Amino acid sequence: MRIILFGPPGSGKGTQAKLLCEKFNIPHISTGDLLRAAVANRTPLGIKAKEYMEAGNLVPDEIMIGLIHEVLESERAKNGFILDGFPRTVKQAKALDQLLDEMDVTLDGIISLRVEHEEIIRRLTDRKTCSSCGRIYKSDQLKKENPNACPYCGGELFQRKDDDPETARHRLQVYLRETKPLKDFYRKSGRFIQIDGMQDIAVVHEAIVGILRQNRLSAQKESM
Ligand code: AMP
C-alpha cells in the first residue's frame, strides 16, 4: 500500500499515520520527523533545514526531493509507505510522480484531511509530542499530576518550537499558498479522497480504514 496523507499542519496527519502504520504494518514516512532528527543530530541536511523550519517556512524543493529519493528507494519503503508531509509543493508532487514511475509503482490514494482554520491554530498551539514514541497529545489528554510524561510510554513530552502562535499562523499561510493548490493536482488523478478531519481521531481513523478496504488495498497487509 502506498498512500499520501495530505492536509494542513495540525490536521491530524501524523496521528492518523501512526495508527495506520500500527494497523497495516507499513512504514510511516514523515518528512517533518526526518528533518527534526537531522536538525537534532546536526547533520548537513539538518544544518541546511533548521532555519527554514524554525521560521515555519518550507525547506527548498531541491533538498526535499533529494531526501524523498533517498527514503523511497531504501529497503524500508520497498513494500509500501504512508507519506506524511510530502509533497508540499506542485514541484515536489511532480518529482514524486516521476520517481514512482521510475520505480514502477503507483500511488493507491491521496487522503486529504479537512480542518477549519481556527481549529488548526488551536490544535497546533495546544499539542505536545512524545520524544520517545512520537505520539501527539492535546493538553486535556495529559495527566494533571504529570503533564510532561507520555501517557502511553512515559517518555518526555515536548512542544515544537514552530507550534508557537505566530509561527503556527505563518505555517497555515504557507500551507494555503504553497500546498493547498496540490489538491487540484491530485483531484485530477482520480485517487484523491477528502475526509472531515474535524471528527474524533477514532472516527477519522475508521473512515480512512473504510476507504482503504473499499479500495481493496489492504487485504494482504493487514496485521490485525
Ligand atoms: P511537519 O512536521 O510536517 O509539520 O514539518 C515541519 C517542518 O518541516 C515544516 O514546517 C517545513 O519547514 C519542513 N518540511 C517538512 N516537510 C516538508 C516538505 N515536504 N517540503 C518543505 N518543507 C518541509
Coordinates of N, CA and C and ligand atoms in Angstrom, one line a residue:
M1 N 0.8 -1.2 0.0 CA 0.0 0.0 0.0 C 0.9 1.3 0.0
R2 N 0.5 2.1 -0.9 CA 1.3 3.4 -1.0 C 0.3 4.6 -1.0
I3 N 0.3 5.3 0.2 CA -0.6 6.4 0.2 C 0.0 7.7 0.7
I4 N -0.6 8.8 0.4 CA -0.2 10.1 0.9 C -1.3 10.6 1.8
L5 N -0.9 11.0 3.0 CA -1.8 11.7 3.9 C -1.6 13.2 3.7
F6 N -2.6 13.9 3.3 CA -2.5 15.3 2.9 C -3.4 16.1 3.8
G7 N -2.9 17.4 4.0 CA -3.7 18.3 4.8 C -2.9 19.4 5.4
P8 N -3.5 20.4 6.0 CA -2.7 21.5 6.6 C -2.0 21.0 7.9
P9 N -1.1 21.8 8.4 CA -0.4 21.4 9.7 C -1.5 21.3 10.7
G10 N -1.4 20.3 11.6 CA -2.4 20.2 12.7 C -3.7 19.5 12.2
S11 N -3.7 18.9 11.0 CA -5.0 18.3 10.6 C -5.1 16.9 11.1
G12 N -4.0 16.4 11.7 CA -4.0 15.0 12.2 C -3.3 14.0 11.4
K13 N -2.5 14.5 10.4 CA -1.8 13.5 9.5 C -0.9 12.6 10.3
G14 N -0.1 13.2 11.2 CA 0.9 12.4 12.0 C 0.2 11.4 12.9
T15 N -0.9 11.8 13.5 CA -1.7 10.9 14.4 C -2.3 9.8 13.6
Q16 N -2.9 10.1 12.5 CA -3.5 9.1 11.7 C -2.5 8.1 11.1
A17 N -1.4 8.7 10.7 CA -0.3 7.9 10.0 C 0.2 6.8 11.0
K18 N 0.3 7.3 12.3 CA 0.8 6.3 13.3 C -0.2 5.2 13.5
L19 N -1.5 5.5 13.5 CA -2.5 4.5 13.7 C -2.5 3.5 12.5
L20 N -2.4 4.1 11.3 CA -2.4 3.2 10.1 C -1.1 2.3 10.0
C21 N 0.0 2.9 10.5 CA 1.2 2.2 10.4 C 1.2 1.0 11.4
E22 N 0.5 1.2 12.6 CA 0.4 0.1 13.5 C -0.6 -0.9 13.0
K23 N -1.6 -0.5 12.4 CA -2.7 -1.4 11.9 C -2.2 -2.3 10.7
F24 N -1.6 -1.6 9.8 CA -1.2 -2.3 8.5 C 0.3 -2.7 8.4
N25 N 1.0 -2.2 9.4 CA 2.4 -2.6 9.4 C 3.2 -2.1 8.1
I26 N 2.9 -0.8 7.9 CA 3.6 -0.1 6.7 C 4.3 1.1 7.3
P27 N 5.5 1.3 6.8 CA 6.3 2.4 7.4 C 5.6 3.8 7.2
H28 N 5.7 4.6 8.3 CA 5.2 5.9 8.3 C 6.4 6.8 8.0
I29 N 6.3 7.5 6.9 CA 7.4 8.4 6.5 C 7.0 9.8 6.6
S30 N 7.5 10.5 7.6 CA 7.2 11.9 7.9 C 8.4 12.7 7.6
T31 N 8.3 13.6 6.6 CA 9.5 14.4 6.2 C 9.8 15.3 7.4
G32 N 8.7 15.8 8.1 CA 9.0 16.7 9.2 C 9.8 15.9 10.3
D33 N 9.4 14.7 10.6 CA 10.2 13.9 11.6 C 11.6 13.7 11.2
L34 N 11.8 13.4 9.9 CA 13.2 13.1 9.3 C 14.0 14.4 9.5
L35 N 13.4 15.5 9.2 CA 14.1 16.8 9.2 C 14.4 17.1 10.7
R36 N 13.5 16.9 11.6 CA 13.7 17.2 13.0 C 14.9 16.4 13.6
A37 N 14.9 15.1 13.1 CA 16.0 14.2 13.6 C 17.3 14.7 13.0
A38 N 17.3 15.2 11.8 CA 18.5 15.7 11.2 C 19.0 16.9 11.9
V39 N 18.1 17.8 12.3 CA 18.4 19.0 13.0 C 19.0 18.6 14.3
A40 N 18.4 17.7 15.0 CA 18.9 17.3 16.4 C 20.3 16.7 16.3
N41 N 20.5 16.0 15.2 CA 21.9 15.3 15.0 C 22.9 16.2 14.3
R42 N 22.5 17.4 14.0 CA 23.3 18.4 13.3 C 24.0 17.8 12.1
T43 N 23.2 17.1 11.3 CA 23.7 16.5 10.0 C 23.8 17.6 9.0
P44 N 24.4 17.5 7.9 CA 24.4 18.5 6.8 C 23.0 18.9 6.4
L45 N 22.1 17.9 6.3 CA 20.7 18.2 6.0 C 20.1 19.0 7.1
G46 N 20.3 18.7 8.3 CA 19.7 19.4 9.4 C 20.2 20.8 9.5
I47 N 21.5 21.0 9.2 CA 22.1 22.4 9.3 C 21.4 23.2 8.2
K48 N 21.2 22.6 7.0 CA 20.5 23.4 5.9 C 19.1 23.7 6.2
A49 N 18.4 22.8 6.9 CA 16.9 22.9 7.1 C 16.5 23.7 8.3
K50 N 17.3 23.8 9.3 CA 16.9 24.3 10.6 C 16.3 25.7 10.5
E51 N 16.9 26.6 9.8 CA 16.4 28.0 9.8 C 15.0 28.1 9.1
Y52 N 14.8 27.4 8.0 CA 13.5 27.4 7.4 C 12.5 26.8 8.3
M53 N 12.8 25.7 9.0 CA 11.8 25.1 9.9 C 11.4 26.0 11.0
E54 N 12.4 26.6 11.6 CA 12.1 27.4 12.8 C 11.2 28.6 12.5
A55 N 11.4 29.1 11.2 CA 10.6 30.2 10.8 C 9.2 29.8 10.2
G56 N 9.0 28.5 10.2 CA 7.7 28.0 9.6 C 7.7 28.0 8.1
N57 N 8.8 28.1 7.5 CA 8.8 28.1 6.0 C 9.1 26.8 5.5
L58 N 8.9 26.6 4.2 CA 9.2 25.3 3.6 C 10.7 25.2 3.3
V59 N 11.3 24.0 3.5 CA 12.6 23.7 3.1 C 12.7 23.6 1.6
P60 N 13.7 24.2 0.9 CA 13.7 24.2 -0.5 C 13.4 22.9 -1.2
D61 N 12.7 22.9 -2.3 CA 12.3 21.7 -3.1 C 13.5 20.8 -3.4
E62 N 14.6 21.4 -3.8 CA 15.8 20.5 -4.2 C 16.2 19.6 -3.1
I63 N 16.2 20.2 -1.9 CA 16.6 19.4 -0.7 C 15.6 18.3 -0.4
M64 N 14.3 18.7 -0.5 CA 13.3 17.8 -0.1 C 13.1 16.6 -1.1
I65 N 13.4 17.0 -2.4 CA 13.3 16.0 -3.5 C 14.4 15.0 -3.3
G66 N 15.6 15.5 -3.0 CA 16.8 14.6 -2.7 C 16.5 13.7 -1.6
L67 N 15.9 14.2 -0.5 CA 15.5 13.4 0.7 C 14.5 12.3 0.3
I68 N 13.5 12.6 -0.4 CA 12.5 11.6 -0.7 C 13.0 10.5 -1.6
H69 N 13.9 10.9 -2.5 CA 14.5 9.9 -3.3 C 15.2 8.8 -2.4
E70 N 16.0 9.4 -1.5 CA 16.8 8.5 -0.6 C 15.9 7.6 0.2
V71 N 14.8 8.2 0.7 CA 13.9 7.4 1.6 C 13.1 6.3 0.8
L72 N 12.5 6.8 -0.3 CA 11.7 5.8 -1.0 C 12.4 4.7 -1.7
E73 N 13.7 5.0 -2.0 CA 14.5 4.0 -2.7 C 15.2 3.1 -1.7
S74 N 15.0 3.3 -0.4 CA 15.6 2.5 0.6 C 14.8 1.2 0.8
E75 N 15.4 0.3 1.5 CA 14.8 -1.0 1.8 C 13.5 -0.9 2.6
R76 N 13.5 0.1 3.4 CA 12.4 0.4 4.4 C 11.1 0.6 3.7
A77 N 11.2 1.3 2.5 CA 9.9 1.6 1.8 C 9.6 0.7 0.7
K78 N 10.3 -0.4 0.6 CA 10.2 -1.3 -0.5 C 8.8 -1.8 -0.7
N79 N 8.1 -2.2 0.4 CA 6.8 -2.8 0.2 C 5.6 -1.9 0.5
G80 N 5.9 -0.6 0.6 CA 4.8 0.4 0.8 C 5.2 1.5 1.7
F81 N 4.3 2.5 1.8 CA 4.6 3.6 2.7 C 3.4 4.5 2.9
I82 N 3.4 5.2 4.1 CA 2.4 6.2 4.3 C 3.2 7.5 4.4
L83 N 3.0 8.3 3.4 CA 3.7 9.6 3.3 C 3.0 10.7 4.1
D84 N 3.7 11.3 5.0 CA 3.1 12.4 5.8 C 4.0 13.6 5.7
G85 N 3.4 14.7 5.1 CA 4.2 15.9 5.0 C 4.9 16.1 3.6
F86 N 4.8 15.2 2.8 CA 5.4 15.2 1.4 C 4.4 14.7 0.4
P87 N 4.1 15.3 -0.7 CA 4.7 16.5 -1.2 C 4.0 17.8 -0.6
R88 N 4.7 18.9 -0.6 CA 4.1 20.1 -0.1 C 4.0 21.2 -1.2
T89 N 4.6 20.9 -2.4 CA 4.5 21.9 -3.5 C 4.2 21.1 -4.7
V90 N 3.8 21.8 -5.8 CA 3.5 21.1 -7.0 C 4.8 20.5 -7.6
K91 N 5.9 21.3 -7.4 CA 7.2 20.7 -7.9 C 7.5 19.4 -7.2
Q92 N 7.3 19.3 -5.9 CA 7.6 18.1 -5.2 C 6.6 17.0 -5.7
A93 N 5.4 17.3 -6.0 CA 4.4 16.3 -6.4 C 4.8 15.7 -7.8
K94 N 5.3 16.6 -8.7 CA 5.7 16.2 -10.0 C 6.9 15.3 -9.9
A95 N 7.9 15.7 -9.0 CA 9.1 14.9 -8.8 C 8.7 13.5 -8.2
L96 N 7.7 13.5 -7.3 CA 7.3 12.2 -6.7 C 6.7 11.3 -7.8
D97 N 5.9 11.9 -8.6 CA 5.3 11.1 -9.7 C 6.4 10.5 -10.6
Q98 N 7.4 11.3 -10.9 CA 8.5 10.8 -11.8 C 9.2 9.7 -11.1
L99 N 9.5 9.9 -9.8 CA 10.2 8.8 -9.0 C 9.4 7.5 -9.0
L100 N 8.1 7.6 -8.7 CA 7.3 6.4 -8.6 C 7.3 5.7 -10.0
D101 N 7.2 6.5 -11.0 CA 7.3 5.9 -12.4 C 8.5 5.1 -12.6
E102 N 9.6 5.8 -12.2 CA 11.0 5.1 -12.4 C 11.0 3.8 -11.5
M103 N 10.3 3.8 -10.4 CA 10.4 2.7 -9.5 C 9.3 1.6 -10.0
D104 N 8.5 2.0 -10.9 CA 7.5 1.2 -11.5 C 6.4 0.8 -10.4
V105 N 6.0 1.8 -9.6 CA 5.0 1.6 -8.6 C 4.0 2.8 -8.8
T106 N 2.8 2.6 -8.2 CA 1.8 3.7 -8.3 C 1.3 4.0 -6.9
L107 N 0.7 5.2 -6.8 CA 0.1 5.6 -5.5 C -1.3 4.9 -5.5
D108 N -1.7 4.4 -4.3 CA -3.0 3.9 -4.2 C -4.0 4.9 -3.8
G109 N -3.6 6.0 -3.2 CA -4.6 7.0 -2.8 C -3.9 8.2 -2.2
I110 N -4.6 9.3 -2.3 CA -4.2 10.5 -1.6 C -5.4 10.9 -0.7
I111 N -5.2 10.8 0.6 CA -6.2 11.0 1.6 C -6.0 12.4 2.2
S112 N -7.0 13.2 2.0 CA -6.9 14.6 2.5 C -7.8 14.8 3.7
L113 N -7.2 15.5 4.7 CA -7.9 15.7 6.0 C -8.3 17.2 6.0
R114 N -9.6 17.5 6.0 CA -10.0 18.9 6.0 C -10.4 19.4 7.4
V115 N -9.7 20.5 7.8 CA -9.9 21.0 9.2 C -10.1 22.6 9.1
E116 N -11.0 23.1 9.8 CA -11.2 24.6 9.8 C -10.0 25.3 10.4
H117 N -9.8 26.6 9.8 CA -8.6 27.3 10.2 C -8.4 27.6 11.7
E118 N -9.5 28.0 12.4 CA -9.3 28.3 13.8 C -8.9 27.1 14.6
E119 N -9.5 25.9 14.1 CA -9.2 24.7 14.8 C -7.8 24.3 14.6
I120 N -7.2 24.6 13.4 CA -5.8 24.3 13.1 C -4.9 25.0 14.1
I121 N -5.2 26.3 14.3 CA -4.3 27.1 15.2 C -4.5 26.6 16.6
R122 N -5.7 26.3 17.0 CA -6.0 25.8 18.4 C -5.2 24.5 18.6
R123 N -5.3 23.6 17.6 CA -4.6 22.3 17.8 C -3.1 22.5 17.8
L124 N -2.5 23.3 16.9 CA -1.1 23.4 16.9 C -0.5 24.0 18.1
T125 N -1.2 25.0 18.7 CA -0.7 25.7 19.9 C -1.0 24.9 21.2
D126 N -1.7 23.8 21.1 CA -2.1 23.1 22.3 C -1.6 21.6 22.2
R127 N -0.6 21.4 21.4 CA -0.2 19.9 21.3 C 1.2 19.7 21.9
K128 N 1.4 18.5 22.4 CA 2.7 18.1 22.8 C 3.0 16.7 22.2
T129 N 4.3 16.5 21.9 CA 4.8 15.3 21.2 C 5.7 14.5 22.2
C130 N 5.6 13.2 22.1 CA 6.5 12.4 23.0 C 7.8 12.2 22.3
S131 N 8.9 12.5 23.0 CA 10.2 12.4 22.4 C 10.6 11.0 22.2
S132 N 9.9 10.0 22.8 CA 10.3 8.6 22.7 C 9.4 7.9 21.6
C133 N 8.1 7.9 21.8 CA 7.3 7.2 20.8 C 6.6 8.0 19.7
G134 N 6.7 9.3 19.8 CA 6.2 10.2 18.8 C 4.7 10.5 18.9
R135 N 4.0 9.9 19.9 CA 2.6 10.2 19.9 C 2.3 11.6 20.3
I136 N 1.2 12.1 19.8 CA 0.8 13.5 19.9 C -0.4 13.7 20.8
Y137 N -0.4 14.6 21.8 CA -1.5 14.8 22.7 C -1.9 16.2 22.8
K138 N -3.2 16.4 23.1 CA -3.8 17.7 23.4 C -3.6 17.8 25.0
S139 N -3.6 19.1 25.5 CA -3.3 19.2 26.9 C -4.3 18.5 27.8
D140 N -5.6 18.5 27.3 CA -6.6 17.8 28.2 C -6.5 16.3 28.2
Q141 N -5.6 15.7 27.4 CA -5.4 14.3 27.4 C -4.3 13.9 28.3
L142 N -3.6 14.9 28.9 CA -2.5 14.6 29.8 C -2.9 14.6 31.3
K143 N -2.1 13.8 32.0 CA -2.4 13.7 33.4 C -2.0 15.0 34.1
K144 N -2.9 15.5 35.0 CA -2.6 16.8 35.6 C -1.4 16.7 36.5
E145 N -1.2 15.6 37.2 CA -0.1 15.4 38.1 C 1.3 15.3 37.3
N146 N 1.2 14.9 36.1 CA 2.5 14.7 35.3 C 2.3 15.1 33.8
P147 N 2.1 16.4 33.6 CA 1.7 16.8 32.2 C 2.8 16.7 31.2
N148 N 4.1 16.4 31.6 CA 5.2 16.3 30.7 C 5.6 14.9 30.4
A149 N 4.8 13.9 30.9 CA 5.1 12.5 30.6 C 4.1 11.9 29.6
C150 N 4.6 11.1 28.7 CA 3.7 10.5 27.7 C 2.8 9.4 28.4
P151 N 1.5 9.5 28.3 CA 0.6 8.6 29.0 C 0.8 7.2 28.4
Y152 N 1.3 7.0 27.3 CA 1.5 5.7 26.6 C 2.8 5.0 27.1
C153 N 3.9 5.8 27.0 CA 5.2 5.1 27.2 C 6.0 5.8 28.3
G154 N 5.5 6.9 28.8 CA 6.3 7.6 29.9 C 7.4 8.5 29.4
G155 N 7.6 8.5 28.1 CA 8.6 9.4 27.5 C 8.4 10.9 27.8
E156 N 9.4 11.7 27.6 CA 9.2 13.1 27.9 C 8.5 13.8 26.8
L157 N 7.5 14.6 27.1 CA 6.8 15.4 26.1 C 7.5 16.7 25.8
F158 N 7.4 17.2 24.6 CA 7.9 18.5 24.3 C 6.9 19.2 23.3
Q159 N 7.1 20.5 23.4 CA 6.2 21.4 22.5 C 7.1 21.8 21.3
R160 N 6.7 21.6 20.1 CA 7.5 22.0 19.0 C 7.7 23.5 18.9
K161 N 8.9 24.0 18.6 CA 9.2 25.4 18.6 C 8.3 26.1 17.5
D162 N 8.1 25.4 16.4 CA 7.3 26.0 15.4 C 5.8 25.9 15.6
D163 N 5.4 25.5 16.8 CA 3.9 25.5 17.2 C 3.6 26.7 18.0
D164 N 4.5 27.7 18.2 CA 4.1 28.9 18.9 C 3.1 29.7 18.0
P165 N 2.2 30.5 18.7 CA 1.0 31.0 17.9 C 1.4 31.8 16.6
E166 N 2.5 32.6 16.7 CA 2.9 33.3 15.5 C 3.4 32.4 14.4
T167 N 4.2 31.5 14.7 CA 4.8 30.6 13.7 C 3.7 29.7 13.1
A168 N 2.8 29.3 14.0 CA 1.7 28.4 13.6 C 0.8 29.1 12.6
R169 N 0.5 30.4 12.8 CA -0.3 31.2 11.9 C 0.4 31.3 10.5
H170 N 1.7 31.5 10.6 CA 2.5 31.6 9.4 C 2.5 30.3 8.6
R171 N 2.7 29.2 9.3 CA 2.7 27.9 8.7 C 1.3 27.7 7.9
L172 N 0.2 28.1 8.6 CA -1.1 28.0 7.9 C -1.1 28.8 6.6
Q173 N -0.5 30.0 6.6 CA -0.5 30.8 5.4 C 0.4 30.1 4.3
V174 N 1.5 29.6 4.8 CA 2.4 28.9 3.8 C 1.6 27.7 3.2
Y175 N 0.9 27.0 4.0 CA 0.1 25.9 3.5 C -0.9 26.3 2.4
L176 N -1.6 27.4 2.8 CA -2.7 27.9 1.8 C -2.0 28.4 0.5
R177 N -0.9 29.0 0.6 CA -0.2 29.5 -0.6 C 0.5 28.4 -1.4
E178 N 1.2 27.5 -0.7 CA 2.1 26.6 -1.5 C 1.5 25.2 -1.6
T179 N 0.8 24.7 -0.6 CA 0.5 23.3 -0.6 C -1.0 23.0 -1.0
K180 N -1.9 23.9 -0.6 CA -3.3 23.7 -0.9 C -3.5 23.5 -2.4
P181 N -2.8 24.2 -3.3 CA -3.0 24.0 -4.7 C -2.8 22.6 -5.2
L182 N -2.1 21.8 -4.4 CA -1.9 20.4 -4.8 C -3.2 19.6 -4.8
K183 N -4.2 20.1 -4.1 CA -5.5 19.4 -4.1 C -6.0 19.2 -5.6
D184 N -5.9 20.3 -6.3 CA -6.3 20.3 -7.7 C -5.5 19.3 -8.5
F185 N -4.2 19.3 -8.2 CA -3.2 18.5 -8.9 C -3.6 17.0 -8.7
Y186 N -4.0 16.7 -7.5 CA -4.3 15.3 -7.2 C -5.7 14.9 -7.5
R187 N -6.6 15.9 -7.5 CA -8.0 15.6 -7.8 C -8.1 15.1 -9.2
K188 N -7.3 15.6 -10.1 CA -7.3 15.2 -11.5 C -6.9 13.7 -11.6
S189 N -6.1 13.2 -10.6 CA -5.6 11.8 -10.7 C -6.7 10.8 -10.4
G190 N -7.8 11.3 -9.9 CA -8.9 10.3 -9.6 C -8.7 9.5 -8.3
R191 N -7.6 9.7 -7.6 CA -7.3 8.9 -6.4 C -7.3 9.8 -5.2
F192 N -8.0 10.9 -5.3 CA -8.0 11.9 -4.2 C -9.3 11.8 -3.4
I193 N -9.2 11.6 -2.1 CA -10.4 11.4 -1.2 C -10.3 12.4 -0.1
Q194 N -11.3 13.2 0.1 CA -11.3 14.1 1.3 C -12.1 13.6 2.4
I195 N -11.6 13.7 3.6 CA -12.3 13.3 4.9 C -12.4 14.5 5.8
D196 N -13.5 14.5 6.6 CA -13.7 15.5 7.5 C -12.8 15.3 8.7
G197 N -11.7 16.1 8.8 CA -10.7 15.9 9.9 C -11.1 16.6 11.2
M198 N -12.3 17.2 11.2 CA -12.8 17.8 12.5 C -13.3 16.7 13.4
Q199 N -13.6 15.6 12.9 CA -14.2 14.5 13.7 C -13.2 13.9 14.7
D200 N -13.6 13.1 15.6 CA -12.7 12.5 16.6 C -11.7 11.6 15.9
I201 N -10.5 11.5 16.5 CA -9.4 10.7 16.0 C -9.9 9.3 15.5
A202 N -10.7 8.6 16.4 CA -11.1 7.2 16.1 C -12.0 7.2 14.9
V203 N -12.9 8.2 14.8 CA -13.9 8.3 13.6 C -13.1 8.5 12.3
V204 N -12.1 9.4 12.4 CA -11.3 9.7 11.2 C -10.6 8.4 10.8
H205 N -10.0 7.7 11.8 CA -9.3 6.5 11.5 C -10.1 5.5 10.8
E206 N -11.4 5.3 11.4 CA -12.3 4.3 10.8 C -12.6 4.7 9.4
A207 N -12.8 6.0 9.1 CA -13.1 6.4 7.8 C -12.0 6.1 6.8
I208 N -10.8 6.3 7.2 CA -9.6 6.0 6.3 C -9.6 4.5 6.1
V209 N -9.7 3.7 7.2 CA -9.6 2.3 7.0 C -10.7 1.8 6.1
G210 N -11.9 2.4 6.2 CA -13.0 2.0 5.3 C -12.7 2.3 3.9
I211 N -12.1 3.4 3.6 CA -11.7 3.7 2.2 C -10.6 2.8 1.7
L212 N -9.6 2.5 2.6 CA -8.6 1.6 2.1 C -9.1 0.2 1.8
R213 N -10.0 -0.3 2.7 CA -10.6 -1.6 2.5 C -11.4 -1.6 1.2
Q214 N -12.2 -0.5 1.0 CA -13.1 -0.5 -0.2 C -12.2 -0.6 -1.4
N215 N -11.1 0.1 -1.3 CA -10.2 0.1 -2.5 C -9.4 -1.3 -2.6
R216 N -9.7 -2.1 -1.6 CA -9.0 -3.4 -1.6 C -7.5 -3.3 -1.6
L217 N -7.1 -2.3 -0.8 CA -5.6 -2.0 -0.8 C -4.9 -2.9 0.3
S218 N -5.7 -3.2 1.3 CA -5.1 -3.7 2.5 C -5.2 -5.2 2.7
A219 N -5.8 -5.9 1.8 CA -6.1 -7.3 2.0 C -5.0 -8.2 2.6
Q220 N -3.8 -8.1 1.9 CA -2.7 -9.0 2.4 C -1.9 -8.3 3.5
K221 N -2.0 -7.0 3.6 CA -1.1 -6.4 4.5 C -1.5 -6.2 6.0
E222 N -2.8 -6.4 6.2 CA -3.4 -6.1 7.5 C -2.8 -7.1 8.5
S223 N -2.4 -6.5 9.6 CA -1.8 -7.4 10.6 C -2.7 -7.7 11.8
M224 N -3.9 -7.1 11.8 CA -4.8 -7.4 12.9 C -6.1 -8.0 12.4
Ligands
AMP1 P1 5.7 18.9 9.7 O1 6.2 18.1 10.9 O2 5.2 18.1 8.6 O3 4.7 20.0 10.1 O4 7.0 19.7 9.1 C1 7.7 20.6 9.9 C2 8.5 21.5 9.0 O5 9.5 20.7 8.3 C3 7.8 22.3 8.0 O6 7.2 23.5 8.6 C4 8.8 22.6 7.0 O7 9.7 23.6 7.4 C5 9.6 21.3 6.9 N1 9.1 20.3 6.0 C6 8.6 19.1 6.2 N2 8.2 18.5 5.1 C7 8.5 19.4 4.1 C8 8.3 19.4 2.7 N3 7.8 18.3 2.0 N4 8.7 20.5 2.0 C9 9.3 21.5 2.6 N5 9.5 21.6 3.9 C10 9.1 20.6 4.7

